[in-house]
Short mmCIF file of C-alpha atoms in Angstrom, two decimals:
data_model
loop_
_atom_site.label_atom_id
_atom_site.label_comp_id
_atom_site.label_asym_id
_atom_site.label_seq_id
_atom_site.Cartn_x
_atom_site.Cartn_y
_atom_site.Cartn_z
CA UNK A 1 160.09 131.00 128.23
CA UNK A 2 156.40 132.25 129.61
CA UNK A 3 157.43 133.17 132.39
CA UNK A 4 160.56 135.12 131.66
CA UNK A 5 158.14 136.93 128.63
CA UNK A 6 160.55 136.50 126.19
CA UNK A 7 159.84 138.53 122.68
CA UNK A 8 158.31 136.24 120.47
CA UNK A 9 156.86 133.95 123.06
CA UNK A 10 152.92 134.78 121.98
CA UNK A 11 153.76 134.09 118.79
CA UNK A 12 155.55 130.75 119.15
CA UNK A 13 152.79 129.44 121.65
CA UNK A 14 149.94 130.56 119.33
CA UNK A 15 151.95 128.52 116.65
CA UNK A 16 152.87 125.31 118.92
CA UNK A 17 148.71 125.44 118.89
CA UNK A 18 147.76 125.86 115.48
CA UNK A 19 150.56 122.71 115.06
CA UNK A 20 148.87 120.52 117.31
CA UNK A 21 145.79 120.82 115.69
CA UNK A 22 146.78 120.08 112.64
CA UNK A 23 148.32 117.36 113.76
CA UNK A 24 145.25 116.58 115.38
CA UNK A 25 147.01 116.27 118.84
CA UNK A 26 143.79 118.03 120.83
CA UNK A 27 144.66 117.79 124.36
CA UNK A 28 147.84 118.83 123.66
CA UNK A 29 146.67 121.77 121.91
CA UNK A 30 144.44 122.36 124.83
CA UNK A 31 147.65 122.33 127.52
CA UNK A 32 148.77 124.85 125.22
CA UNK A 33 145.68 127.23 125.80
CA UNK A 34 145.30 127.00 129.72
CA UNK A 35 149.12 128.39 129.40
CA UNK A 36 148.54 131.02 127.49
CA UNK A 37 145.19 132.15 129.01
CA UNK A 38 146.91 131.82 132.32
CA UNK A 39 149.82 133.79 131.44
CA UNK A 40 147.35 136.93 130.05
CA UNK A 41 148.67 136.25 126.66
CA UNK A 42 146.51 137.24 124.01
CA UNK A 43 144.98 134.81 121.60
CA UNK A 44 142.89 135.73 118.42
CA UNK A 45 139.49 134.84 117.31
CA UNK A 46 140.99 132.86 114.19
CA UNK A 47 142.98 130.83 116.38
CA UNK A 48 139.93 129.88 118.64
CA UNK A 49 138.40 128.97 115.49
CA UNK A 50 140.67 126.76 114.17
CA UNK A 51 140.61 124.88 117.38
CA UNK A 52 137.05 124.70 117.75
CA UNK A 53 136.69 123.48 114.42
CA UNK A 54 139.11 120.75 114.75
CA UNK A 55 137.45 119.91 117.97
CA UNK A 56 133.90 119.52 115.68
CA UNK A 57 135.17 117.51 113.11
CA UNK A 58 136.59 115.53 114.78
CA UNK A 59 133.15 114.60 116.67
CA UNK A 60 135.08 114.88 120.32
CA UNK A 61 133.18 115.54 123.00
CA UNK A 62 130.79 118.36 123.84
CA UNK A 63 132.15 118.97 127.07
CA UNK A 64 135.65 119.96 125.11
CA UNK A 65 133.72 122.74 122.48
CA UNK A 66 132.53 124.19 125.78
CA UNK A 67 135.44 124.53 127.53
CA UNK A 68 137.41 126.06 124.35
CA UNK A 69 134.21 128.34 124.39
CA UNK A 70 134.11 129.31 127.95
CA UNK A 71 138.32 130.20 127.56
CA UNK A 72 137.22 132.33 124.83
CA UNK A 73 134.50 134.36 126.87
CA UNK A 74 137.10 134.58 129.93
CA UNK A 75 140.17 136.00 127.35
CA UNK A 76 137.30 138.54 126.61
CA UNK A 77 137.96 137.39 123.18
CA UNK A 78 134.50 138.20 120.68
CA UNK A 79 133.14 135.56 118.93
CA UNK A 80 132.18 135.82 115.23
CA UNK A 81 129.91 134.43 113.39
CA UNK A 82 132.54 130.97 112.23
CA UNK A 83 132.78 130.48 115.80
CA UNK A 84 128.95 130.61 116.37
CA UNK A 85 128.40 128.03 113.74
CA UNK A 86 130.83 125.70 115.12
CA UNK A 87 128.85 125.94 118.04
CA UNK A 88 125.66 125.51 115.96
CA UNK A 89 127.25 122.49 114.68
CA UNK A 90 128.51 120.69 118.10
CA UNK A 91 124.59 121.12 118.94
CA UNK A 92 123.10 119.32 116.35
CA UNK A 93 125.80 116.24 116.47
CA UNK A 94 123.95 116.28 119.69
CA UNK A 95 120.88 116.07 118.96
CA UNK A 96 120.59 119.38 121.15
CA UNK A 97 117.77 120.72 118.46
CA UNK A 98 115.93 123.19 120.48
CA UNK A 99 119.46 124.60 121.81
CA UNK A 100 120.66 124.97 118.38
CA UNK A 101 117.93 126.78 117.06
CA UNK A 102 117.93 129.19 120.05
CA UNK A 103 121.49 129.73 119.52
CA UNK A 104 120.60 130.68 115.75
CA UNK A 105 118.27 132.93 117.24
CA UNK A 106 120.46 134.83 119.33
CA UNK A 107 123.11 135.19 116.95
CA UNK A 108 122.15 138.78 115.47
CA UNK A 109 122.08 139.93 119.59
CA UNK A 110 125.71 138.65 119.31
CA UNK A 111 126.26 141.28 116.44
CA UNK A 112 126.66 138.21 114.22
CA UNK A 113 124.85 138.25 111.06
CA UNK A 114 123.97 134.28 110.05
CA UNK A 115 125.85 133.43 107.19
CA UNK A 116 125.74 130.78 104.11
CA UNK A 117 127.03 128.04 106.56
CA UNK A 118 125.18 128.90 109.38
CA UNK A 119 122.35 128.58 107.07
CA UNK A 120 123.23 125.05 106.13
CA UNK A 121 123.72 124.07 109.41
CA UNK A 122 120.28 125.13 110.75
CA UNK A 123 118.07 123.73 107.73
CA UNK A 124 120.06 120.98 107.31
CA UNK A 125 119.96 119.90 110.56
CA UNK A 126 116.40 119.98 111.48
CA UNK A 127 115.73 117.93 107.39
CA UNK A 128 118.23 115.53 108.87
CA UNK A 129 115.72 115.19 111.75
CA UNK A 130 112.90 114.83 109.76
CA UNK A 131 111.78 118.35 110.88
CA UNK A 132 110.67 119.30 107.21
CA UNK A 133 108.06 122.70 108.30
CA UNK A 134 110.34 124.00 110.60
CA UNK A 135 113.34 123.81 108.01
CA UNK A 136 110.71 125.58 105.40
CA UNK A 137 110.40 128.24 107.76
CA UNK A 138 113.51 128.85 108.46
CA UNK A 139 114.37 128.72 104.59
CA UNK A 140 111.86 131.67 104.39
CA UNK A 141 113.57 133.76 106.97
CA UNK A 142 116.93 133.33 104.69
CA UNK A 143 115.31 134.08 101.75
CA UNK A 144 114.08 137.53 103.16
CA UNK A 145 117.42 138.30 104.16
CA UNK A 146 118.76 137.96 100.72
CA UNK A 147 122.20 136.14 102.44
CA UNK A 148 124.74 135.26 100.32
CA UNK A 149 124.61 131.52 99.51
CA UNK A 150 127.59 129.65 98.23
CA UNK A 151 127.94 126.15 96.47
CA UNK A 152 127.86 123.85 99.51
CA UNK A 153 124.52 125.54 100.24
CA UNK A 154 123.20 124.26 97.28
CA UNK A 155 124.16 121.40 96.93
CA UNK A 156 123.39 119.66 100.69
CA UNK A 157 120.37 121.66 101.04
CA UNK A 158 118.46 121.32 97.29
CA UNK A 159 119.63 117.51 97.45
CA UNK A 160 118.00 117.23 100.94
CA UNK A 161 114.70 118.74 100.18
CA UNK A 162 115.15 116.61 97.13
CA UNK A 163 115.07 113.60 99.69
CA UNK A 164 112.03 114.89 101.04
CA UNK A 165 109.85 115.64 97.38
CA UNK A 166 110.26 119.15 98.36
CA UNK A 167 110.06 120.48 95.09
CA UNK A 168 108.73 123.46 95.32
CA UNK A 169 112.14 124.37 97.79
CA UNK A 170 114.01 123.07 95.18
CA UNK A 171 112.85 125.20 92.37
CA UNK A 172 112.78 128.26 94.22
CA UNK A 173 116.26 127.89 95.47
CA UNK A 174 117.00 126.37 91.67
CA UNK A 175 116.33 129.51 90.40
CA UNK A 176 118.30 131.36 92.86
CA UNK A 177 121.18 129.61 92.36
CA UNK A 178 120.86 130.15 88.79
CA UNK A 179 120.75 133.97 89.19
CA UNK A 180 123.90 133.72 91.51
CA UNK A 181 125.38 132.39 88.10
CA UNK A 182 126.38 129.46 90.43
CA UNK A 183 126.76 126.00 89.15
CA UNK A 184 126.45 122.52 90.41
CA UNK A 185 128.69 119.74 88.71
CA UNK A 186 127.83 116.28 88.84
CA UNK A 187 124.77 113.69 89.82
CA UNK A 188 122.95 116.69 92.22
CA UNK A 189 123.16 119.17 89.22
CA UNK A 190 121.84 117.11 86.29
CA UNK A 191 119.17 115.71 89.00
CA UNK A 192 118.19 119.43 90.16
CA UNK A 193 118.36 120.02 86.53
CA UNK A 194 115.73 117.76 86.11
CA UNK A 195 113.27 118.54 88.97
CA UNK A 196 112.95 121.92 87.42
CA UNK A 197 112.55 120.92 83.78
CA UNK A 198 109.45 118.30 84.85
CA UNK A 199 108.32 120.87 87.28
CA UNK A 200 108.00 123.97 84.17
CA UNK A 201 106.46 121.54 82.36
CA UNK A 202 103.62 120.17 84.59
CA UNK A 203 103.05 124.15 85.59
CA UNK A 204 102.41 124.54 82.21
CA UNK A 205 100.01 121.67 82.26
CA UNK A 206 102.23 119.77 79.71
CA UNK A 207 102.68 116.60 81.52
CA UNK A 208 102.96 114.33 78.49
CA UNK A 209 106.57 116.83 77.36
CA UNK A 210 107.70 116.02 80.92
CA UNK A 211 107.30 112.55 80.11
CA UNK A 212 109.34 112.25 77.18
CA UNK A 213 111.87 114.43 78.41
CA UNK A 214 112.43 111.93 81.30
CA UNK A 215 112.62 108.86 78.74
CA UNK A 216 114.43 110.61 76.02
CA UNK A 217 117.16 111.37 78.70
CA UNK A 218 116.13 107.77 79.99
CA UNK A 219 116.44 109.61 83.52
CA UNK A 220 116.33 106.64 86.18
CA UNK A 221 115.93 108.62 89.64
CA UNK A 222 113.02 108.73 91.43
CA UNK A 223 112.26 112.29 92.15
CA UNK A 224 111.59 113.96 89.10
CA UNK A 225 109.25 111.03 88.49
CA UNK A 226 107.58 112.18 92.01
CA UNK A 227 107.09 115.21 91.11
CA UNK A 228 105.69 114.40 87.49
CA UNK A 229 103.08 112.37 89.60
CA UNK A 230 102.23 115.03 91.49
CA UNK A 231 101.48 117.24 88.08
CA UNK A 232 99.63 114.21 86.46
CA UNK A 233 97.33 114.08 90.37
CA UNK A 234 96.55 118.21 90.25
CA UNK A 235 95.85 118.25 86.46
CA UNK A 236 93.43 115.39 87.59
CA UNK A 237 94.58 112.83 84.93
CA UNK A 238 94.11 109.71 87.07
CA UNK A 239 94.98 106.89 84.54
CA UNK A 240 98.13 108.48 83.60
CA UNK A 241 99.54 108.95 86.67
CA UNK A 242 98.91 105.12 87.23
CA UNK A 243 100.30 103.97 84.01
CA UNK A 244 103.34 106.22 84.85
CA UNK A 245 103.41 104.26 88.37
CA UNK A 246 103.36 101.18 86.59
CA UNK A 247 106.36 102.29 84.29
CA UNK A 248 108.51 102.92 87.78
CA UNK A 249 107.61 99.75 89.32
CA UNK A 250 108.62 98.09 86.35
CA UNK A 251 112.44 99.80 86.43
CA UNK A 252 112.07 99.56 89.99
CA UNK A 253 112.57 103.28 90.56
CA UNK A 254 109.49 103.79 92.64
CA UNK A 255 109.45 104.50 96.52
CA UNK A 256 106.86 104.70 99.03
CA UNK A 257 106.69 108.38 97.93
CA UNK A 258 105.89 107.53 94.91
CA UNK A 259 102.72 105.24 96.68
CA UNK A 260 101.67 108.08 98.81
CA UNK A 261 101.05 110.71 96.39
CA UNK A 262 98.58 108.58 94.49
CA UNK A 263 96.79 107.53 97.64
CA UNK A 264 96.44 111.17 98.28
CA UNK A 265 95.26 111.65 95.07
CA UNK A 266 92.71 109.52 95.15
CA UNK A 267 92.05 110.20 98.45
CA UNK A 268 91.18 113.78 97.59
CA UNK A 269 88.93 112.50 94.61
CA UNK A 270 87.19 110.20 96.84
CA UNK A 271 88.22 107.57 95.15
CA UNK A 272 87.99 105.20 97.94
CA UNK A 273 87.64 101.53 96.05
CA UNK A 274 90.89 102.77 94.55
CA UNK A 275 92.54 103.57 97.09
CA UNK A 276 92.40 100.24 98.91
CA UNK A 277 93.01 98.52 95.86
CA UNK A 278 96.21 100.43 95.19
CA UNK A 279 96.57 99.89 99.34
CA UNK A 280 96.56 95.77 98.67
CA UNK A 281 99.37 96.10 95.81
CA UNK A 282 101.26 98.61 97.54
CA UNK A 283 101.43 95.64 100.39
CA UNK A 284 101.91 92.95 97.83
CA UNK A 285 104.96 94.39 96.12
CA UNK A 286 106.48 94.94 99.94
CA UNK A 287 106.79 98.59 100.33
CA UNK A 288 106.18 99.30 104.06
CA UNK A 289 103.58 101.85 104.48
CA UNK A 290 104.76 104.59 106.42
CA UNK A 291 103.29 107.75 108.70
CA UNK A 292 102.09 109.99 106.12
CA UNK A 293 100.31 106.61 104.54
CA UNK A 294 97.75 106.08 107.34
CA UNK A 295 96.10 109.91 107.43
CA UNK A 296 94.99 110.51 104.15
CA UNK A 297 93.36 106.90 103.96
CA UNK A 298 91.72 107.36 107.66
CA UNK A 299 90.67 111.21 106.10
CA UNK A 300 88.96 109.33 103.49
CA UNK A 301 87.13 106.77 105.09
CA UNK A 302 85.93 109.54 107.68
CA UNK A 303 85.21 111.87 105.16
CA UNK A 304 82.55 109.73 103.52
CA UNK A 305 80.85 108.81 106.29
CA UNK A 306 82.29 105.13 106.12
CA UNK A 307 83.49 105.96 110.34
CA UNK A 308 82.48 101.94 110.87
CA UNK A 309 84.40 100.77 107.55
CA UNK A 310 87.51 102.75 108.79
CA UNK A 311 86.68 101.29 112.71
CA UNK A 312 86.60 97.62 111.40
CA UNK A 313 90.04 98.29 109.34
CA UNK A 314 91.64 99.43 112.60
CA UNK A 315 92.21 103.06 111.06
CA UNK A 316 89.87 105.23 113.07
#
């Protein structure tokens, strides 16, 4: 059939691909290819796409996205900007960070304007990885682009930086997303919800609203509590951010977070008695103490000249 060119022949191997795929029969698919390519048929962007993408979900290995890729370049086929983010994708499952963040970087010299999935790709890779500046940065560069975000936009990358007590992401892109008329259904949408009711409130230095919004709605998540702590620390009302505390160890909705952001407060108020004491508790109740624990208590103990205290604790 290739080789006698018969009409219809393009056509019917382009389709004998786009079957195997869907049947998820990959090296099949990929016999497929090396005839066509071989035989100076013609294949279409669309076509490489739905192979690469197939290839990506499917978590198969690397060395398979860049062979698909490399048939593409030698069919002098262009790539756009969904075959780009599969690419993007394949990097990050792995791990390849640094080489999916320069590929981000070159897609504009590609003529490929980064989209609302390349978007989600990028920052929601590098959260994932625990990379939270460098996903804040690149949130900024989006947000001066004025791209086009859709629903699955919002709702991995608002719930990540949710994970993360972002919430000053959250609201900005919550208020976005509200302009875009766009709306979330279910737990991430009455949770974002939420974060942006406590967050108006403690801006307006009406903590003790927040609070009975959160037990009128008897709201059981953790982060709008967070980020009620954190407007209870900056408005500098000490006791009730650590009666609220003790309300969320009580329903057993604090987390280390939760810990952390009172240290610091304290911390920052140099009160250093307290901060020990809440130290011991936080140790007693068995919440492991984690990275961003240790600097703001070795700050402290630096800070006020207590160098030997911090020495004989094993902190400095």
């Amino acid at each position: 059939m290739v080789k006698g060119r018969f009409s219809g022949t393009e056509e019917t191997l382009i389709a004998l691909i786009n079957a195997f795929v869907k049947a998820h029969k990959i090296d099949e698919a990929l016999r497929a290819l090396m005839v066509i390519n071989s035989s100076g048929f013609k294949v279409a962007v669309v076509t490489f796409n739905v192979f690469l993408g197939a290839i990506v979900e499917g978590k198969m290995d690397f060395g398979v996205v860049v062979y698909v890729y490399k048939e593409m370049v030698k069919s002098r086929v262009i790539s756009n900007v969904d075959t780009l983010n599969y690419l993007l994708e394949a990097l990050f499952d792995r791990n390849e960070v640094r080489s999916a963040l320069e590929q981000y970087r070159r897609m504009r010299k590609k003529g490929c304007e980064p989209n609302s999935k390349a978007f989600e790709i990028v920052i929601g890779g590098v959260l994932a990885r625990n990379q939270v500046d460098k996903a804040v940065v690149i949130l900024h560069e989006m947000l001066k682009l004025e791209c086009e975000l859709d629903m699955g936009f919002y709702a991995s990358i608002i719930s990540m930086f949710c994970w993360e007590n972002r919430s000053s992401q959250v609201i900005s892109l919550y208020k976005r997303m509200k302009e875009s008329k766009i709306v979330l259904d279910g737990f991430v949408g009455v949770l974002i919800q939420c974060l942006y009711i406590v967050h108006r409130f403690c801006g307006f230095e009406k903590q003790n609203e927040a609070l009975w919004f959160l037990e009128d709605k008897n709201v059981l998540e953790t982060r709008p509590h967070n980020v009620l702590l954190e407007g209870y620390c900056d408005a500098k009302k000490f006791l009730a951010a650590i009666d609220l505390l003790e309300k969320m160890l009580e329903r057993n909705i604090a987390n280390v977070i939760s810990w952390n952001i009172l240290l610091r407060c304290f911390d920052e108020n140099a009160w250093t008695r307290k901060s020990f004491e809440l130290l011991g508790r936080m140790t007693i109740t068995s919440f492991v103490l984690d990275s961003s624990t240790y600097p703001a208590l070795i700050t402290d103990k630096c800070n006020l000249t207590e160098y030997f205290g911090a020495i004989s604790r094993g902190l400095c």
